[in-house]
Amino acid sequence: VLRGHSDWVRALSFAPDGEILASGSDDGSVMLWDTNTWNLLSELNSSDGFILTLAWSNSGQIILTGTSEGKILLWNPKTGSRIATLNGHDDYVRSVVWSPDDRFFVTAGDDNQIHIWETSTKQKVETLTKHTDWVRGLAWSPDGSVLASSDDNGYCYLWDTSTWTVKKTLLEDSYGVGVLEWSPNGEILAMADFGGYLELWNPETGEVSNYLHNHTRSINDIVWSPDGSMIVTGSSDGTIRLWGIP
């Protein structure tokens, strides 16, 4: 058990090399834990609201966080210093993600907007405004060609990252979609909803290939095994389920 935060822990993310676990909390801090000893390495503190979401860059050189005050904070995990504070959203920042090459990062939130940022300049290069409800999920395809985004109305848009136009619209017509995750080979997009359903979509055809349901409450997170043979889901019903993918 890791103890250090004084309020709810909202976000967790391992460094790409697996050596550090970052945790974000309503106490406004990000804590970095050594995964060999589970000792606290450092604490990144802010007064910009709850830390609702976080993501390591693929290089492991930057930690990206989103807050309840609509701010995006970028941190240097080695020095513990803040690289930048960006005022991007008018409401909670619910999701952040990096492009596979780290050239861009994306933020989304309760203002229904998605912002695309250039890493080198920390400037917005595009704003996507098609969603009409809170944007909860973001997932960049492994080959970098598609960004998936989902909202509380059950819509998931697949964006062509070369033009930032919508390639396909996927609709989960029962519940809002909270979590998205691409399979390692990019051939399946897993979508989890607030009703406890896990749907596996073919992004090329825009059709559901499989419905998986055993949770009794919302699914809050999804992770694929590295070889793509398994999905693990965590739910508000208090269970973690492992699903074999043929």
Coordinates of N, CA and C in Angstrom, one line a residue, residues 33-162:
W33 N 6.8 7.3 -7.7 CA 7.2 6.1 -6.8 C 8.2 5.2 -7.6
D34 N 9.2 4.8 -6.9 CA 10.2 3.9 -7.4 C 9.6 2.5 -7.4
T35 N 9.4 1.9 -8.6 CA 8.7 0.6 -8.6 C 9.6 -0.6 -8.2
N36 N 10.9 -0.3 -7.9 CA 11.7 -1.4 -7.4 C 11.6 -1.5 -5.9
T37 N 11.5 -0.3 -5.2 CA 11.5 -0.3 -3.8 C 10.1 0.2 -3.2
W38 N 9.3 0.9 -4.1 CA 8.1 1.5 -3.8 C 8.2 2.7 -2.8
N39 N 9.5 3.2 -2.8 CA 9.7 4.5 -2.0 C 9.3 5.7 -2.9
L40 N 8.9 6.7 -2.2 CA 8.5 8.0 -2.8 C 9.8 8.7 -3.3
L41 N 9.9 8.9 -4.6 CA 11.1 9.6 -5.2 C 10.9 11.1 -5.1
S42 N 9.8 11.6 -5.5 CA 9.6 13.1 -5.5 C 8.1 13.4 -5.5
E43 N 7.8 14.6 -5.2 CA 6.4 15.1 -5.2 C 6.3 16.4 -6.0
L44 N 5.4 16.4 -7.0 CA 5.2 17.6 -7.8 C 3.9 18.3 -7.4
N45 N 4.1 19.5 -6.9 CA 2.9 20.1 -6.2 C 2.4 21.3 -7.1
S46 N 1.1 21.5 -7.1 CA 0.5 22.6 -7.8 C -0.6 23.1 -6.9
S47 N -1.1 24.3 -7.2 CA -2.2 24.9 -6.6 C -3.3 25.2 -7.7
D48 N -3.3 24.4 -8.7 CA -4.2 24.6 -9.9 C -5.4 23.6 -9.9
G49 N -5.8 23.1 -8.7 CA -6.9 22.2 -8.7 C -6.5 20.7 -8.6
F50 N -7.6 19.9 -8.7 CA -7.3 18.4 -8.6 C -6.6 18.0 -9.8
I51 N -5.7 17.0 -9.7 CA -5.1 16.3 -10.8 C -6.0 15.2 -11.2
L52 N -6.7 15.3 -12.4 CA -7.7 14.4 -12.8 C -7.2 13.4 -13.8
T53 N -6.1 13.7 -14.5 CA -5.6 12.8 -15.5 C -4.1 13.1 -15.7
L54 N -3.4 12.0 -16.1 CA -2.0 12.3 -16.4 C -1.5 11.2 -17.4
A55 N -0.4 11.6 -18.1 CA 0.2 10.6 -19.0 C 1.7 11.0 -19.2
W56 N 2.5 9.9 -19.2 CA 4.0 10.1 -19.5 C 4.1 10.3 -21.1
S57 N 5.0 11.1 -21.5 CA 5.4 11.1 -22.9 C 6.1 9.7 -23.2
N58 N 6.1 9.3 -24.4 CA 6.6 8.0 -24.8 C 8.2 8.0 -24.6
S59 N 8.8 9.2 -24.6 CA 10.2 9.2 -24.3 C 10.5 9.1 -22.8
G60 N 9.5 9.4 -22.0 CA 9.6 9.4 -20.5 C 10.2 10.6 -20.0
Q61 N 10.3 11.7 -20.8 CA 10.9 12.9 -20.4 C 10.0 14.0 -19.8
I62 N 8.7 13.8 -20.1 CA 7.7 14.8 -19.6 C 6.4 14.0 -19.1
I63 N 5.9 14.6 -18.0 CA 4.6 14.1 -17.5 C 3.6 15.2 -17.8
L64 N 2.5 14.8 -18.4 CA 1.4 15.7 -18.8 C 0.2 15.5 -17.8
T65 N -0.3 16.6 -17.2 CA -1.4 16.4 -16.3 C -2.5 17.4 -16.7
G66 N -3.8 17.0 -16.4 CA -4.9 17.9 -16.5 C -5.6 18.1 -15.2
T67 N -6.1 19.3 -15.0 CA -6.7 19.7 -13.7 C -8.1 20.1 -13.7
S68 N -8.7 20.2 -12.5 CA -10.1 20.6 -12.4 C -10.3 22.0 -12.7
E69 N -9.3 22.8 -12.8 CA -9.4 24.2 -13.1 C -9.2 24.5 -14.6
G70 N -9.1 23.4 -15.4 CA -9.0 23.6 -16.8 C -7.6 23.8 -17.3
K71 N -6.6 23.6 -16.4 CA -5.2 23.9 -16.8 C -4.5 22.6 -17.2
I72 N -3.5 22.7 -18.0 CA -2.7 21.6 -18.4 C -1.3 21.9 -17.9
L73 N -0.7 21.0 -17.2 CA 0.6 21.2 -16.5 C 1.6 20.2 -17.1
L74 N 2.8 20.6 -17.5 CA 3.8 19.8 -18.0 C 5.0 19.8 -17.0
W75 N 5.5 18.6 -16.7 CA 6.5 18.5 -15.6 C 7.7 17.7 -16.2
N76 N 8.9 18.1 -15.6 CA 10.1 17.3 -15.8 C 10.2 16.3 -14.7
P77 N 10.1 15.0 -14.9 CA 10.1 14.1 -13.8 C 11.5 13.9 -13.2
K78 N 12.5 14.3 -13.9 CA 13.9 14.1 -13.3 C 14.2 15.2 -12.3
T79 N 13.8 16.5 -12.6 CA 14.1 17.6 -11.8 C 12.9 18.0 -10.8
G80 N 11.7 17.5 -11.2 CA 10.5 17.9 -10.4 C 10.0 19.3 -10.7
S81 N 10.6 19.9 -11.7 CA 10.2 21.3 -12.1 C 9.1 21.3 -13.1
R82 N 8.3 22.4 -13.0 CA 7.2 22.5 -14.0 C 7.7 23.2 -15.3
I83 N 7.5 22.5 -16.4 CA 7.9 23.0 -17.7 C 7.0 24.1 -18.2
A84 N 5.7 23.9 -18.1 CA 4.7 24.9 -18.6 C 3.4 24.7 -17.9
T85 N 2.6 25.8 -17.9 CA 1.3 25.8 -17.4 C 0.4 26.4 -18.6
L86 N -0.5 25.6 -19.1 CA -1.3 26.1 -20.3 C -2.7 26.2 -19.9
N87 N -3.4 27.3 -20.3 CA -4.8 27.6 -20.0 C -5.6 27.2 -21.2
G88 N -6.0 25.9 -21.3 CA -6.6 25.4 -22.5 C -8.1 25.2 -22.4
H89 N -8.7 25.0 -21.2 CA -10.1 24.6 -21.1 C -10.8 25.5 -20.1
D90 N -12.1 25.5 -20.3 CA -13.0 26.3 -19.4 C -13.6 25.5 -18.4
D91 N -13.3 24.2 -18.3 CA -13.8 23.3 -17.3 C -12.8 22.2 -17.0
Y92 N -13.3 21.1 -16.3 CA -12.4 20.0 -16.0 C -11.7 19.5 -17.2
V93 N -10.4 19.2 -17.1 CA -9.7 18.4 -18.1 C -9.7 16.9 -17.8
R94 N -10.5 16.2 -18.6 CA -10.8 14.8 -18.2 C -9.8 13.8 -18.8
S95 N -9.1 14.1 -19.9 CA -8.3 13.2 -20.6 C -7.1 13.9 -21.3
V96 N -6.0 13.2 -21.3 CA -4.8 13.7 -22.0 C -4.1 12.5 -22.7
V97 N -3.5 12.8 -23.8 CA -2.8 11.7 -24.5 C -1.7 12.3 -25.4
W98 N -0.6 11.5 -25.6 CA 0.5 11.9 -26.5 C 0.4 11.2 -27.9
S99 N 0.9 11.9 -28.9 CA 1.1 11.2 -30.2 C 2.2 10.2 -30.0
P100 N 2.2 9.1 -30.8 CA 3.2 8.1 -30.7 C 4.7 8.6 -30.8
D101 N 4.9 9.7 -31.6 CA 6.2 10.3 -31.7 C 6.5 11.4 -30.8
D102 N 5.5 11.7 -29.9 CA 5.6 12.8 -28.9 C 5.7 14.2 -29.5
R103 N 5.4 14.3 -30.8 CA 5.4 15.7 -31.4 C 4.2 16.5 -31.0
F104 N 3.1 15.8 -30.6 CA 1.9 16.5 -30.2 C 1.4 15.8 -28.9
F105 N 0.6 16.6 -28.2 CA -0.3 16.0 -27.1 C -1.7 16.6 -27.3
V106 N -2.6 15.9 -26.7 CA -4.0 16.3 -26.9 C -4.7 16.3 -25.5
T107 N -5.6 17.3 -25.3 CA -6.3 17.5 -24.1 C -7.8 17.6 -24.4
A108 N -8.6 17.1 -23.5 CA -10.1 17.1 -23.7 C -10.8 17.2 -22.3
G109 N -12.0 17.8 -22.3 CA -12.6 18.0 -21.0 C -14.1 18.3 -21.1
D110 N -14.6 18.8 -20.0 CA -16.0 19.1 -19.8 C -16.5 20.3 -20.6
D111 N -15.7 21.0 -21.2 CA -16.1 22.1 -22.1 C -16.4 21.6 -23.5
N112 N -16.4 20.3 -23.7 CA -16.8 19.6 -24.9 C -15.7 19.8 -26.0
Q113 N -14.6 20.3 -25.7 CA -13.5 20.6 -26.7 C -12.3 19.7 -26.6
I114 N -11.7 19.5 -27.7 CA -10.4 18.8 -27.8 C -9.4 19.8 -28.4
H115 N -8.2 19.9 -27.7 CA -7.2 20.8 -28.2 C -6.0 19.9 -28.6
I116 N -5.4 20.2 -29.7 CA -4.2 19.6 -30.2 C -3.0 20.6 -29.9
W117 N -2.0 20.2 -29.2 CA -0.9 21.0 -28.9 C 0.4 20.5 -29.5
E118 N 1.3 21.4 -30.0 CA 2.6 21.1 -30.5 C 3.6 21.1 -29.3
T119 N 4.3 20.0 -29.1 CA 5.1 19.8 -27.9 C 6.2 20.8 -27.9
S120 N 6.9 21.1 -29.0 CA 8.1 21.9 -29.0 C 7.7 23.4 -28.7
T121 N 6.5 23.9 -29.1 CA 6.2 25.3 -28.9 C 5.2 25.5 -27.8
K122 N 4.5 24.4 -27.3 CA 3.5 24.4 -26.3 C 2.3 25.3 -26.8
Q123 N 2.1 25.3 -28.1 CA 1.0 26.1 -28.7 C -0.1 25.2 -29.2
K124 N -1.3 25.7 -29.2 CA -2.4 25.0 -29.8 C -2.3 25.1 -31.3
V125 N -2.4 24.0 -32.0 CA -2.4 24.0 -33.4 C -3.8 23.6 -34.0
E126 N -4.7 23.1 -33.2 CA -6.0 22.7 -33.7 C -7.0 22.6 -32.5
T127 N -8.2 22.9 -32.7 CA -9.3 22.7 -31.7 C -10.4 22.0 -32.4
L128 N -10.8 20.8 -31.9 CA -11.9 20.0 -32.4 C -13.2 20.2 -31.6
T129 N -14.2 20.6 -32.3 CA -15.4 21.0 -31.5 C -16.7 20.2 -31.9
K130 N -16.5 19.0 -32.4 CA -17.7 18.3 -32.9 C -18.5 17.7 -31.7
H131 N -17.9 17.4 -30.6 CA -18.6 16.8 -29.4 C -19.6 17.8 -28.9
T132 N -20.7 17.3 -28.4 CA -21.7 18.2 -27.8 C -21.9 17.8 -26.3
D133 N -21.1 17.0 -25.7 CA -21.1 16.7 -24.3 C -19.7 16.5 -23.8
W134 N -19.5 16.2 -22.5 CA -18.2 16.1 -21.9 C -17.4 15.0 -22.7
V135 N -16.2 15.4 -23.0 CA -15.3 14.4 -23.7 C -14.5 13.7 -22.6
R136 N -14.7 12.4 -22.5 CA -14.1 11.6 -21.5 C -12.9 10.8 -21.9
G137 N -12.9 10.3 -23.2 CA -11.9 9.4 -23.6 C -11.1 9.9 -24.8
L138 N -9.8 9.7 -24.8 CA -8.9 9.9 -25.9 C -8.0 8.7 -26.1
A139 N -7.7 8.4 -27.3 CA -6.8 7.3 -27.6 C -6.2 7.5 -29.0
W140 N -4.9 7.6 -29.1 CA -4.2 7.7 -30.4 C -3.7 6.4 -30.9
S141 N -4.0 6.1 -32.1 CA -3.7 4.8 -32.7 C -2.2 4.5 -32.7
P142 N -1.7 3.3 -32.6 CA -0.3 3.0 -32.5 C 0.5 3.5 -33.7
D143 N -0.2 3.6 -34.9 CA 0.6 4.1 -36.1 C 0.5 5.6 -36.3
G144 N -0.3 6.2 -35.4 CA -0.3 7.7 -35.4 C -1.3 8.3 -36.3
S145 N -2.1 7.5 -37.1 CA -2.9 8.0 -38.1 C -4.3 8.4 -37.7
V146 N -4.7 7.9 -36.5 CA -6.1 8.1 -36.1 C -6.1 8.5 -34.6
L147 N -6.9 9.5 -34.2 CA -7.2 9.9 -32.8 C -8.6 9.5 -32.6
A148 N -8.9 8.7 -31.6 CA -10.3 8.4 -31.2 C -10.7 9.3 -30.0
S149 N -11.9 9.8 -30.0 CA -12.4 10.6 -28.8 C -13.8 10.2 -28.6
S150 N -14.2 10.2 -27.3 CA -15.6 9.7 -26.9 C -16.2 10.7 -25.9
D151 N -17.5 10.7 -25.8 CA -18.2 11.6 -24.9 C -19.4 10.9 -24.2
D152 N -20.0 11.7 -23.3 CA -21.1 11.2 -22.5 C -22.3 10.9 -23.2
N153 N -22.5 11.4 -24.5 CA -23.6 11.1 -25.3 C -23.5 9.7 -26.0
G154 N -22.3 9.1 -25.9 CA -22.1 7.8 -26.5 C -21.5 7.8 -27.9
Y155 N -21.1 9.0 -28.3 CA -20.4 9.2 -29.6 C -18.9 9.0 -29.5
C156 N -18.3 8.3 -30.4 CA -16.9 8.2 -30.6 C -16.5 8.6 -32.0
Y157 N -15.6 9.6 -32.1 CA -15.2 10.0 -33.4 C -13.8 9.6 -33.7
L158 N -13.6 9.1 -34.9 CA -12.2 8.7 -35.4 C -11.7 9.8 -36.3
W159 N -10.7 10.6 -35.8 CA -10.1 11.7 -36.5 C -8.9 11.3 -37.3
D160 N -8.9 11.8 -38.6 CA -7.7 11.6 -39.4 C -6.7 12.7 -38.9
T161 N -5.5 12.2 -38.4 CA -4.6 13.2 -37.8 C -3.8 14.0 -38.8
S162 N -3.9 13.6 -40.1 CA -3.2 14.5 -41.1 C -4.1 15.7 -41.5

